[in-house]
mmCIF file with all atom_site columns, C-alpha atoms in Angstrom:
data_model
loop_
_atom_site.group_PDB
_atom_site.id
_atom_site.type_symbol
_atom_site.label_atom_id
_atom_site.label_alt_id
_atom_site.label_comp_id
_atom_site.label_asym_id
_atom_site.label_entity_id
_atom_site.label_seq_id
_atom_site.pdbx_PDB_ins_code
_atom_site.Cartn_x
_atom_site.Cartn_y
_atom_site.Cartn_z
_atom_site.occupancy
_atom_site.B_iso_or_equiv
_atom_site.pdbx_formal_charge
_atom_site.auth_seq_id
_atom_site.auth_comp_id
_atom_site.auth_asym_id
_atom_site.auth_atom_id
_atom_site.pdbx_PDB_model_num
ATOM 1   C CA . MET A 1 1   ? 12.377  -3.333  22.868  1.00 0.00 ? 7   MET A CA 1
ATOM 2   C CA . SER A 1 2   ? 12.178  -3.066  19.087  1.00 0.00 ? 8   SER A CA 1
ATOM 3   C CA . SER A 1 3   ? 14.974  -1.933  16.773  1.00 0.00 ? 9   SER A CA 1
ATOM 4   C CA . VAL A 1 4   ? 15.666  1.716   15.954  1.00 0.00 ? 10  VAL A CA 1
ATOM 5   C CA . ILE A 1 5   ? 15.220  1.055   12.204  1.00 0.00 ? 11  ILE A CA 1
ATOM 6   C CA . LEU A 1 6   ? 11.728  -0.363  12.713  1.00 0.00 ? 12  LEU A CA 1
ATOM 7   C CA . ARG A 1 7   ? 10.673  2.461   15.024  1.00 0.00 ? 13  ARG A CA 1
ATOM 8   C CA . THR A 1 8   ? 11.901  5.192   12.666  1.00 0.00 ? 14  THR A CA 1
ATOM 9   C CA . ALA A 1 9   ? 10.361  3.490   9.626   1.00 0.00 ? 15  ALA A CA 1
ATOM 10  C CA . THR A 1 10  ? 6.928   3.076   11.210  1.00 0.00 ? 16  THR A CA 1
ATOM 11  C CA . ARG A 1 11  ? 6.995   6.662   12.443  1.00 0.00 ? 17  ARG A CA 1
ATOM 12  C CA . LEU A 1 12  ? 7.630   7.859   8.878   1.00 0.00 ? 18  LEU A CA 1
ATOM 13  C CA . LEU A 1 13  ? 5.147   5.431   7.308   1.00 0.00 ? 19  LEU A CA 1
ATOM 14  C CA . LEU A 1 14  ? 2.238   6.293   9.601   1.00 0.00 ? 20  LEU A CA 1
ATOM 15  C CA . PRO A 1 15  ? 1.417   9.780   8.179   1.00 0.00 ? 21  PRO A CA 1
ATOM 16  C CA . LEU A 1 16  ? 2.037   8.532   4.624   1.00 0.00 ? 22  LEU A CA 1
ATOM 17  C CA . LEU A 1 17  ? -0.451  5.702   5.037   1.00 0.00 ? 23  LEU A CA 1
ATOM 18  C CA . LEU A 1 18  ? -3.023  7.952   6.707   1.00 0.00 ? 24  LEU A CA 1
ATOM 19  C CA . VAL A 1 19  ? -2.848  10.390  3.764   1.00 0.00 ? 25  VAL A CA 1
ATOM 20  C CA . PHE A 1 20  ? -3.127  7.451   1.364   1.00 0.00 ? 26  PHE A CA 1
ATOM 21  C CA . SER A 1 21  ? -6.187  6.124   3.172   1.00 0.00 ? 27  SER A CA 1
ATOM 22  C CA . ALA A 1 22  ? -7.834  9.557   2.945   1.00 0.00 ? 28  ALA A CA 1
ATOM 23  C CA . PHE A 1 23  ? -7.062  9.554   -0.798  1.00 0.00 ? 29  PHE A CA 1
ATOM 24  C CA . ILE A 1 24  ? -8.649  6.109   -1.200  1.00 0.00 ? 30  ILE A CA 1
ATOM 25  C CA . LEU A 1 25  ? -11.686 7.266   0.793   1.00 0.00 ? 31  LEU A CA 1
ATOM 26  C CA . LEU A 1 26  ? -12.182 10.311  -1.442  1.00 0.00 ? 32  LEU A CA 1
ATOM 27  C CA . ARG A 1 27  ? -11.682 8.578   -4.797  1.00 0.00 ? 33  ARG A CA 1
ATOM 28  C CA . GLY A 1 28  ? -13.994 5.696   -3.925  1.00 0.00 ? 34  GLY A CA 1
ATOM 29  C CA . HIS A 1 29  ? -17.213 7.171   -5.290  1.00 0.00 ? 35  HIS A CA 1
ATOM 30  C CA . ASN A 1 30  ? -17.175 5.862   -8.833  1.00 0.00 ? 36  ASN A CA 1
ATOM 31  C CA . GLU A 1 31  ? -13.903 3.947   -8.823  1.00 0.00 ? 37  GLU A CA 1
ATOM 32  C CA . PRO A 1 32  ? -12.466 1.150   -6.672  1.00 0.00 ? 38  PRO A CA 1
ATOM 33  C CA . GLY A 1 33  ? -11.794 2.330   -3.158  1.00 0.00 ? 39  GLY A CA 1
ATOM 34  C CA . GLY A 1 34  ? -14.012 3.759   -0.473  1.00 0.00 ? 40  GLY A CA 1
ATOM 35  C CA . GLY A 1 35  ? -14.489 3.932   3.251   1.00 0.00 ? 41  GLY A CA 1
ATOM 36  C CA . PHE A 1 36  ? -13.955 0.290   4.117   1.00 0.00 ? 42  PHE A CA 1
ATOM 37  C CA . ILE A 1 37  ? -10.634 -0.099  2.297   1.00 0.00 ? 43  ILE A CA 1
ATOM 38  C CA . GLY A 1 38  ? -9.396  3.271   3.496   1.00 0.00 ? 44  GLY A CA 1
ATOM 39  C CA . GLY A 1 39  ? -10.285 2.327   7.053   1.00 0.00 ? 45  GLY A CA 1
ATOM 40  C CA . LEU A 1 40  ? -8.407  -0.955  6.744   1.00 0.00 ? 46  LEU A CA 1
ATOM 41  C CA . LEU A 1 41  ? -5.342  0.941   5.460   1.00 0.00 ? 47  LEU A CA 1
ATOM 42  C CA . SER A 1 42  ? -5.469  3.313   8.447   1.00 0.00 ? 48  SER A CA 1
ATOM 43  C CA . ALA A 1 43  ? -5.901  0.409   10.840  1.00 0.00 ? 49  ALA A CA 1
ATOM 44  C CA . GLY A 1 44  ? -2.970  -1.404  9.196   1.00 0.00 ? 50  GLY A CA 1
ATOM 45  C CA . ALA A 1 45  ? -0.760  1.667   9.606   1.00 0.00 ? 51  ALA A CA 1
ATOM 46  C CA . LEU A 1 46  ? -1.653  2.023   13.273  1.00 0.00 ? 52  LEU A CA 1
ATOM 47  C CA . SER A 1 47  ? -1.206  -1.721  13.886  1.00 0.00 ? 53  SER A CA 1
ATOM 48  C CA . ALA A 1 48  ? 2.317   -1.503  12.409  1.00 0.00 ? 54  ALA A CA 1
ATOM 49  C CA . TYR A 1 49  ? 2.951   1.430   14.739  1.00 0.00 ? 55  TYR A CA 1
ATOM 50  C CA . ALA A 1 50  ? 1.611   -0.621  17.666  1.00 0.00 ? 56  ALA A CA 1
ATOM 51  C CA . LEU A 1 51  ? 3.862   -3.548  16.716  1.00 0.00 ? 57  LEU A CA 1
ATOM 52  C CA . ALA A 1 52  ? 6.936   -1.305  16.801  1.00 0.00 ? 58  ALA A CA 1
ATOM 53  C CA . TRP A 1 53  ? 6.108   0.951   19.751  1.00 0.00 ? 59  TRP A CA 1
ATOM 54  C CA . GLY A 1 54  ? 3.588   -1.032  21.784  1.00 0.00 ? 60  GLY A CA 1
ATOM 55  C CA . PRO A 1 55  ? -0.196  -0.628  22.033  1.00 0.00 ? 61  PRO A CA 1
ATOM 56  C CA . ALA A 1 56  ? -0.008  1.987   24.803  1.00 0.00 ? 62  ALA A CA 1
ATOM 57  C CA . GLU A 1 57  ? 2.072   4.332   22.636  1.00 0.00 ? 63  GLU A CA 1
ATOM 58  C CA . ALA A 1 58  ? -0.228  3.686   19.659  1.00 0.00 ? 64  ALA A CA 1
ATOM 59  C CA . ARG A 1 59  ? -3.217  4.647   21.812  1.00 0.00 ? 65  ARG A CA 1
ATOM 60  C CA . ARG A 1 60  ? -1.415  7.863   22.760  1.00 0.00 ? 66  ARG A CA 1
ATOM 61  C CA . VAL A 1 61  ? -0.739  8.670   19.079  1.00 0.00 ? 67  VAL A CA 1
ATOM 62  C CA . LEU A 1 62  ? -4.374  7.978   18.178  1.00 0.00 ? 68  LEU A CA 1
ATOM 63  C CA . ARG A 1 63  ? -5.434  10.433  20.975  1.00 0.00 ? 69  ARG A CA 1
ATOM 64  C CA . VAL A 1 64  ? -9.031  9.215   21.111  1.00 0.00 ? 70  VAL A CA 1
ATOM 65  C CA . ASP A 1 65  ? -10.305 5.852   22.256  1.00 0.00 ? 71  ASP A CA 1
ATOM 66  C CA . PRO A 1 66  ? -10.993 3.503   19.305  1.00 0.00 ? 72  PRO A CA 1
ATOM 67  C CA . ARG A 1 67  ? -14.525 2.945   20.646  1.00 0.00 ? 73  ARG A CA 1
ATOM 68  C CA . THR A 1 68  ? -15.131 6.701   20.379  1.00 0.00 ? 74  THR A CA 1
ATOM 69  C CA . LEU A 1 69  ? -14.152 6.474   16.699  1.00 0.00 ? 75  LEU A CA 1
ATOM 70  C CA . LEU A 1 70  ? -16.602 3.589   16.300  1.00 0.00 ? 76  LEU A CA 1
ATOM 71  C CA . GLY A 1 71  ? -19.419 5.628   17.830  1.00 0.00 ? 77  GLY A CA 1
ATOM 72  C CA . ALA A 1 72  ? -18.571 8.687   15.744  1.00 0.00 ? 78  ALA A CA 1
ATOM 73  C CA . GLY A 1 73  ? -18.651 6.543   12.614  1.00 0.00 ? 79  GLY A CA 1
ATOM 74  C CA . LEU A 1 74  ? -22.080 5.131   13.463  1.00 0.00 ? 80  LEU A CA 1
ATOM 75  C CA . LEU A 1 75  ? -23.284 8.689   14.144  1.00 0.00 ? 81  LEU A CA 1
ATOM 76  C CA . CYS A 1 76  ? -22.055 9.796   10.699  1.00 0.00 ? 82  CYS A CA 1
ATOM 77  C CA . VAL A 1 77  ? -23.817 6.847   9.039   1.00 0.00 ? 83  VAL A CA 1
ATOM 78  C CA . CYS A 1 78  ? -27.076 7.604   10.906  1.00 0.00 ? 84  CYS A CA 1
ATOM 79  C CA . ALA A 1 79  ? -26.848 11.297  10.016  1.00 0.00 ? 85  ALA A CA 1
ATOM 80  C CA . ALA A 1 80  ? -26.337 10.425  6.341   1.00 0.00 ? 86  ALA A CA 1
ATOM 81  C CA . ALA A 1 81  ? -29.282 7.998   6.476   1.00 0.00 ? 87  ALA A CA 1
ATOM 82  C CA . PHE A 1 82  ? -31.711 10.401  8.108   1.00 0.00 ? 88  PHE A CA 1
ATOM 83  C CA . ALA A 1 83  ? -30.662 13.430  6.058   1.00 0.00 ? 89  ALA A CA 1
ATOM 84  C CA . GLY A 1 84  ? -32.914 12.054  3.322   1.00 0.00 ? 90  GLY A CA 1
ATOM 85  C CA . ILE A 1 85  ? -35.935 12.025  5.670   1.00 0.00 ? 91  ILE A CA 1
ATOM 86  C CA . ALA A 1 86  ? -35.107 15.553  6.881   1.00 0.00 ? 92  ALA A CA 1
ATOM 87  C CA . ALA A 1 87  ? -35.187 16.721  3.248   1.00 0.00 ? 93  ALA A CA 1
ATOM 88  C CA . GLY A 1 88  ? -38.568 15.058  2.670   1.00 0.00 ? 94  GLY A CA 1
ATOM 89  C CA . ARG A 1 89  ? -37.267 12.113  0.632   1.00 0.00 ? 95  ARG A CA 1
ATOM 90  C CA . GLU A 1 90  ? -36.689 8.423   1.365   1.00 0.00 ? 96  GLU A CA 1
ATOM 91  C CA . VAL A 1 91  ? -34.155 7.080   3.868   1.00 0.00 ? 97  VAL A CA 1
ATOM 92  C CA . LEU A 1 92  ? -30.558 6.995   2.580   1.00 0.00 ? 98  LEU A CA 1
ATOM 93  C CA . THR A 1 93  ? -31.286 9.276   -0.398  1.00 0.00 ? 99  THR A CA 1
ATOM 94  C CA . GLY A 1 94  ? -28.071 10.822  -1.649  1.00 0.00 ? 100 GLY A CA 1
ATOM 95  C CA . LEU A 1 95  ? -28.130 14.604  -1.312  1.00 0.00 ? 101 LEU A CA 1
ATOM 96  C CA . TRP A 1 96  ? -25.492 16.824  -2.901  1.00 0.00 ? 102 TRP A CA 1
ATOM 97  C CA . ALA A 1 97  ? -24.536 20.215  -1.531  1.00 0.00 ? 103 ALA A CA 1
ATOM 98  C CA . PRO A 1 98  ? -25.154 23.057  -4.023  1.00 0.00 ? 104 PRO A CA 1
ATOM 99  C CA . PHE A 1 99  ? -21.689 24.562  -3.409  1.00 0.00 ? 105 PHE A CA 1
ATOM 100 C CA . GLU A 1 100 ? -18.216 23.175  -4.066  1.00 0.00 ? 106 GLU A CA 1
ATOM 101 C CA . VAL A 1 101 ? -15.654 22.683  -1.305  1.00 0.00 ? 107 VAL A CA 1
ATOM 102 C CA . PRO A 1 102 ? -12.106 23.457  -2.517  1.00 0.00 ? 108 PRO A CA 1
ATOM 103 C CA . GLY A 1 103 ? -10.102 20.243  -2.907  1.00 0.00 ? 109 GLY A CA 1
ATOM 104 C CA . LEU A 1 104 ? -13.084 17.951  -2.392  1.00 0.00 ? 110 LEU A CA 1
ATOM 105 C CA . GLY A 1 105 ? -15.511 18.950  -5.134  1.00 0.00 ? 111 GLY A CA 1
ATOM 106 C CA . LYS A 1 106 ? -19.210 18.608  -4.379  1.00 0.00 ? 112 LYS A CA 1
ATOM 107 C CA . VAL A 1 107 ? -19.752 17.122  -0.936  1.00 0.00 ? 113 VAL A CA 1
ATOM 108 C CA . SER A 1 108 ? -22.719 14.824  -0.389  1.00 0.00 ? 114 SER A CA 1
ATOM 109 C CA . THR A 1 109 ? -24.366 12.607  2.188   1.00 0.00 ? 115 THR A CA 1
ATOM 110 C CA . VAL A 1 110 ? -22.797 9.687   0.324   1.00 0.00 ? 116 VAL A CA 1
ATOM 111 C CA . LEU A 1 111 ? -19.385 11.036  1.326   1.00 0.00 ? 117 LEU A CA 1
ATOM 112 C CA . LEU A 1 112 ? -20.629 11.388  4.925   1.00 0.00 ? 118 LEU A CA 1
ATOM 113 C CA . PHE A 1 113 ? -21.764 7.748   4.850   1.00 0.00 ? 119 PHE A CA 1
ATOM 114 C CA . ASP A 1 114 ? -18.361 6.647   3.524   1.00 0.00 ? 120 ASP A CA 1
ATOM 115 C CA . LEU A 1 115 ? -16.613 8.694   6.210   1.00 0.00 ? 121 LEU A CA 1
ATOM 116 C CA . GLY A 1 116 ? -18.757 6.937   8.820   1.00 0.00 ? 122 GLY A CA 1
ATOM 117 C CA . VAL A 1 117 ? -17.805 3.529   7.408   1.00 0.00 ? 123 VAL A CA 1
ATOM 118 C CA . HIS A 1 118 ? -14.142 4.606   7.484   1.00 0.00 ? 124 HIS A CA 1
ATOM 119 C CA . LEU A 1 119 ? -14.287 5.669   11.139  1.00 0.00 ? 125 LEU A CA 1
ATOM 120 C CA . GLY A 1 120 ? -16.259 2.561   12.098  1.00 0.00 ? 126 GLY A CA 1
ATOM 121 C CA . VAL A 1 121 ? -13.752 0.192   10.472  1.00 0.00 ? 127 VAL A CA 1
ATOM 122 C CA . VAL A 1 122 ? -10.789 1.967   12.106  1.00 0.00 ? 128 VAL A CA 1
ATOM 123 C CA . GLY A 1 123 ? -12.475 1.949   15.513  1.00 0.00 ? 129 GLY A CA 1
ATOM 124 C CA . ALA A 1 124 ? -13.601 -1.683  15.404  1.00 0.00 ? 130 ALA A CA 1
ATOM 125 C CA . THR A 1 125 ? -10.283 -3.058  14.079  1.00 0.00 ? 131 THR A CA 1
ATOM 126 C CA . LEU A 1 126 ? -8.128  -1.074  16.477  1.00 0.00 ? 132 LEU A CA 1
ATOM 127 C CA . SER A 1 127 ? -10.230 -1.799  19.557  1.00 0.00 ? 133 SER A CA 1
ATOM 128 C CA . ILE A 1 128 ? -10.008 -5.538  18.798  1.00 0.00 ? 134 ILE A CA 1
ATOM 129 C CA . LEU A 1 129 ? -6.262  -5.319  18.122  1.00 0.00 ? 135 LEU A CA 1
ATOM 130 C CA . PHE A 1 130 ? -5.333  -3.207  21.142  1.00 0.00 ? 136 PHE A CA 1
ATOM 131 C CA . ASN A 1 131 ? -7.438  -5.280  23.514  1.00 0.00 ? 137 ASN A CA 1
ATOM 132 C CA . LEU A 1 132 ? -5.894  -8.498  22.184  1.00 0.00 ? 138 LEU A CA 1
ATOM 133 C CA . GLY A 1 133 ? -2.388  -7.090  22.484  1.00 0.00 ? 139 GLY A CA 1
ATOM 134 C CA . GLU A 1 134 ? -2.639  -5.633  25.951  1.00 0.00 ? 140 GLU A CA 1
ATOM 135 C CA . ASP A 1 135 ? -3.549  -8.601  28.111  1.00 0.00 ? 141 ASP A CA 1
ATOM 136 C CA . MET B 2 1   ? 3.242   -12.508 -27.225 1.00 0.00 ? 19  MET B CA 1
ATOM 137 C CA . THR B 2 2   ? 4.799   -9.302  -26.085 1.00 0.00 ? 20  THR B CA 1
ATOM 138 C CA . PHE B 2 3   ? 7.478   -8.569  -23.545 1.00 0.00 ? 21  PHE B CA 1
ATOM 139 C CA . LEU B 2 4   ? 4.816   -7.828  -20.931 1.00 0.00 ? 22  LEU B CA 1
ATOM 140 C CA . HIS B 2 5   ? 3.212   -11.237 -21.399 1.00 0.00 ? 23  HIS B CA 1
ATOM 141 C CA . VAL B 2 6   ? 6.564   -12.962 -20.821 1.00 0.00 ? 24  VAL B CA 1
ATOM 142 C CA . LEU B 2 7   ? 7.083   -10.798 -17.738 1.00 0.00 ? 25  LEU B CA 1
ATOM 143 C CA . MET B 2 8   ? 3.663   -11.708 -16.394 1.00 0.00 ? 26  MET B CA 1
ATOM 144 C CA . ALA B 2 9   ? 4.184   -15.432 -17.041 1.00 0.00 ? 27  ALA B CA 1
ATOM 145 C CA . SER B 2 10  ? 7.524   -15.397 -15.228 1.00 0.00 ? 28  SER B CA 1
ATOM 146 C CA . LEU B 2 11  ? 5.911   -13.601 -12.272 1.00 0.00 ? 29  LEU B CA 1
ATOM 147 C CA . VAL B 2 12  ? 3.171   -16.240 -12.107 1.00 0.00 ? 30  VAL B CA 1
ATOM 148 C CA . VAL B 2 13  ? 5.755   -19.050 -12.219 1.00 0.00 ? 31  VAL B CA 1
ATOM 149 C CA . SER B 2 14  ? 7.670   -17.349 -9.375  1.00 0.00 ? 32  SER B CA 1
ATOM 150 C CA . MET B 2 15  ? 4.445   -17.076 -7.390  1.00 0.00 ? 33  MET B CA 1
ATOM 151 C CA . PHE B 2 16  ? 3.816   -20.804 -7.730  1.00 0.00 ? 34  PHE B CA 1
ATOM 152 C CA . LEU B 2 17  ? 7.384   -21.496 -6.577  1.00 0.00 ? 35  LEU B CA 1
ATOM 153 C CA . CYS B 2 18  ? 6.707   -19.270 -3.558  1.00 0.00 ? 36  CYS B CA 1
ATOM 154 C CA . LEU B 2 19  ? 3.452   -21.106 -2.851  1.00 0.00 ? 37  LEU B CA 1
ATOM 155 C CA . TYR B 2 20  ? 5.339   -24.410 -2.990  1.00 0.00 ? 38  TYR B CA 1
ATOM 156 C CA . ARG B 2 21  ? 7.779   -23.033 -0.401  1.00 0.00 ? 39  ARG B CA 1
ATOM 157 C CA . VAL B 2 22  ? 4.839   -21.921 1.770   1.00 0.00 ? 40  VAL B CA 1
ATOM 158 C CA . MET B 2 23  ? 3.441   -25.471 1.694   1.00 0.00 ? 41  MET B CA 1
ATOM 159 C CA . ALA B 2 24  ? 6.720   -27.389 1.963   1.00 0.00 ? 42  ALA B CA 1
ATOM 160 C CA . GLY B 2 25  ? 8.925   -25.008 3.936   1.00 0.00 ? 43  GLY B CA 1
ATOM 161 C CA . PRO B 2 26  ? 10.472  -26.980 6.779   1.00 0.00 ? 44  PRO B CA 1
ATOM 162 C CA . THR B 2 27  ? 10.553  -24.132 9.298   1.00 0.00 ? 45  THR B CA 1
ATOM 163 C CA . PRO B 2 28  ? 8.058   -21.337 9.996   1.00 0.00 ? 46  PRO B CA 1
ATOM 164 C CA . ALA B 2 29  ? 10.752  -18.796 9.033   1.00 0.00 ? 47  ALA B CA 1
ATOM 165 C CA . ASP B 2 30  ? 10.828  -20.204 5.482   1.00 0.00 ? 48  ASP B CA 1
ATOM 166 C CA . ARG B 2 31  ? 7.076   -19.794 5.175   1.00 0.00 ? 49  ARG B CA 1
ATOM 167 C CA . THR B 2 32  ? 7.196   -16.233 6.522   1.00 0.00 ? 50  THR B CA 1
ATOM 168 C CA . VAL B 2 33  ? 9.905   -15.147 4.087   1.00 0.00 ? 51  VAL B CA 1
ATOM 169 C CA . SER B 2 34  ? 8.136   -16.772 1.141   1.00 0.00 ? 52  SER B CA 1
ATOM 170 C CA . VAL B 2 35  ? 4.862   -15.020 1.984   1.00 0.00 ? 53  VAL B CA 1
ATOM 171 C CA . ASP B 2 36  ? 6.792   -11.743 2.055   1.00 0.00 ? 54  ASP B CA 1
ATOM 172 C CA . ILE B 2 37  ? 8.313   -12.495 -1.366  1.00 0.00 ? 55  ILE B CA 1
ATOM 173 C CA . LEU B 2 38  ? 4.809   -13.342 -2.608  1.00 0.00 ? 56  LEU B CA 1
ATOM 174 C CA . GLY B 2 39  ? 3.809   -9.783  -1.670  1.00 0.00 ? 57  GLY B CA 1
ATOM 175 C CA . VAL B 2 40  ? 6.738   -8.326  -3.625  1.00 0.00 ? 58  VAL B CA 1
ATOM 176 C CA . LEU B 2 41  ? 5.791   -10.427 -6.669  1.00 0.00 ? 59  LEU B CA 1
ATOM 177 C CA . MET B 2 42  ? 2.212   -9.220  -6.332  1.00 0.00 ? 60  MET B CA 1
ATOM 178 C CA . VAL B 2 43  ? 3.403   -5.589  -6.456  1.00 0.00 ? 61  VAL B CA 1
ATOM 179 C CA . GLY B 2 44  ? 5.326   -6.411  -9.644  1.00 0.00 ? 62  GLY B CA 1
ATOM 180 C CA . PHE B 2 45  ? 2.227   -8.093  -11.069 1.00 0.00 ? 63  PHE B CA 1
ATOM 181 C CA . CYS B 2 46  ? 0.204   -4.932  -10.352 1.00 0.00 ? 64  CYS B CA 1
ATOM 182 C CA . ALA B 2 47  ? 2.854   -2.808  -12.106 1.00 0.00 ? 65  ALA B CA 1
ATOM 183 C CA . VAL B 2 48  ? 2.732   -5.071  -15.199 1.00 0.00 ? 66  VAL B CA 1
ATOM 184 C CA . LEU B 2 49  ? -1.070  -4.882  -15.185 1.00 0.00 ? 67  LEU B CA 1
ATOM 185 C CA . THR B 2 50  ? -0.853  -1.079  -15.069 1.00 0.00 ? 68  THR B CA 1
ATOM 186 C CA . ALA B 2 51  ? 1.462   -1.086  -18.080 1.00 0.00 ? 69  ALA B CA 1
ATOM 187 C CA . MET B 2 52  ? -0.818  -3.472  -19.978 1.00 0.00 ? 70  MET B CA 1
ATOM 188 C CA . THR B 2 53  ? -4.203  -1.898  -19.289 1.00 0.00 ? 71  THR B CA 1
ATOM 189 C CA . GLY B 2 54  ? -3.264  1.733   -18.621 1.00 0.00 ? 72  GLY B CA 1
ATOM 190 C CA . ARG B 2 55  ? -5.633  1.913   -15.647 1.00 0.00 ? 73  ARG B CA 1
ATOM 191 C CA . ASP B 2 56  ? -4.182  3.543   -12.530 1.00 0.00 ? 74  ASP B CA 1
ATOM 192 C CA . VAL B 2 57  ? -6.280  1.359   -10.207 1.00 0.00 ? 75  VAL B CA 1
ATOM 193 C CA . TYR B 2 58  ? -3.725  -1.441  -10.289 1.00 0.00 ? 76  TYR B CA 1
ATOM 194 C CA . MET B 2 59  ? -0.899  0.948   -9.454  1.00 0.00 ? 77  MET B CA 1
ATOM 195 C CA . ILE B 2 60  ? -2.802  2.122   -6.370  1.00 0.00 ? 78  ILE B CA 1
ATOM 196 C CA . VAL B 2 61  ? -3.300  -1.504  -5.329  1.00 0.00 ? 79  VAL B CA 1
ATOM 197 C CA . GLY B 2 62  ? 0.450   -2.067  -5.751  1.00 0.00 ? 80  GLY B CA 1
ATOM 198 C CA . VAL B 2 63  ? 1.380   1.015   -3.730  1.00 0.00 ? 81  VAL B CA 1
ATOM 199 C CA . SER B 2 64  ? -0.900  0.116   -0.833  1.00 0.00 ? 82  SER B CA 1
ATOM 200 C CA . TRP B 2 65  ? 0.292   -3.494  -0.935  1.00 0.00 ? 83  TRP B CA 1
ATOM 201 C CA . SER B 2 66  ? 3.952   -2.473  -0.826  1.00 0.00 ? 84  SER B CA 1
ATOM 202 C CA . LEU B 2 67  ? 3.262   -0.043  2.036   1.00 0.00 ? 85  LEU B CA 1
ATOM 203 C CA . LEU B 2 68  ? 1.444   -2.621  4.142   1.00 0.00 ? 86  LEU B CA 1
ATOM 204 C CA . SER B 2 69  ? 3.029   -5.944  3.182   1.00 0.00 ? 87  SER B CA 1
ATOM 205 C CA . PHE B 2 70  ? 5.647   -5.679  5.900   1.00 0.00 ? 88  PHE B CA 1
ATOM 206 C CA . VAL B 2 71  ? 3.081   -5.718  8.715   1.00 0.00 ? 89  VAL B CA 1
ATOM 207 C CA . ALA B 2 72  ? 2.353   -9.452  8.468   1.00 0.00 ? 90  ALA B CA 1
ATOM 208 C CA . THR B 2 73  ? 6.074   -10.268 8.243   1.00 0.00 ? 91  THR B CA 1
ATOM 209 C CA . LEU B 2 74  ? 6.709   -8.025  11.228  1.00 0.00 ? 92  LEU B CA 1
ATOM 210 C CA . ALA B 2 75  ? 4.050   -9.695  13.350  1.00 0.00 ? 93  ALA B CA 1
ATOM 211 C CA . LEU B 2 76  ? 5.183   -13.208 12.384  1.00 0.00 ? 94  LEU B CA 1
ATOM 212 C CA . ALA B 2 77  ? 8.841   -12.347 13.059  1.00 0.00 ? 95  ALA B CA 1
ATOM 213 C CA . LYS B 2 78  ? 7.888   -11.028 16.469  1.00 0.00 ? 96  LYS B CA 1
ATOM 214 C CA . HIS B 2 79  ? 5.894   -14.177 17.151  1.00 0.00 ? 97  HIS B CA 1
ATOM 215 C CA . LEU B 2 80  ? 8.782   -16.417 16.037  1.00 0.00 ? 98  LEU B CA 1
ATOM 216 C CA . GLU B 2 81  ? 11.131  -14.610 18.415  1.00 0.00 ? 99  GLU B CA 1
ATOM 217 C CA . GLY B 2 82  ? 8.749   -15.534 21.209  1.00 0.00 ? 100 GLY B CA 1
ATOM 218 C CA . ARG B 2 83  ? 7.870   -11.962 22.144  1.00 0.00 ? 101 ARG B CA 1
ATOM 219 C CA . SER B 2 84  ? 4.431   -10.659 22.933  1.00 0.00 ? 102 SER B CA 1
ATOM 220 C CA . PHE B 2 85  ? 2.615   -7.836  21.140  1.00 0.00 ? 103 PHE B CA 1
ATOM 221 C CA . ASP B 2 86  ? 3.514   -5.112  23.613  1.00 0.00 ? 104 ASP B CA 1
ATOM 222 C CA . ASP B 2 87  ? 7.143   -6.145  24.127  1.00 0.00 ? 105 ASP B CA 1
#
């Protein structure tokens, strides 16, 4: 049984770190940052939560299986790769949407690729961590 | 030789003292605490770099480091107490 201070602190830090990882994911186009680092930040936040509350509770907070996140990430990466072929260009060509999404700016297949990397890193790290912690 | 340079040099000296404690520390608890202090010094180093260069990248590195530096200490403290991950 962990201490009350640790449990309260990790519960407050978890949403903060998830927002921060989304910020790092979105700024990582031309500047340092991106999907991989954002994914590692999310995984670090959830591993701190799992250290304080136990892996079973962390799985419940995550709501989906980490392997599902991994598969969704690979699907996003594949969709971003084959969007170029669907538009009649080469594989992995970056395509930008002609409209602007409020808060995000111009969305692109590059952002979809980064989102896939983010989900893949979170899924892989957390499935390793939870499986190591639960036996 | 500005104030920031002196600040940075003193941070680097403190980091080397911490690294010495990591190598020489007699107990695992000493090493854990000194690695934690190394993280705090690194956050200070990032803040000094932000003030020197004016780029916000270093500040973001410092913020993420300070938010996540406790995880390693937490895990090592739990290990030193002899408890498992899901205890």
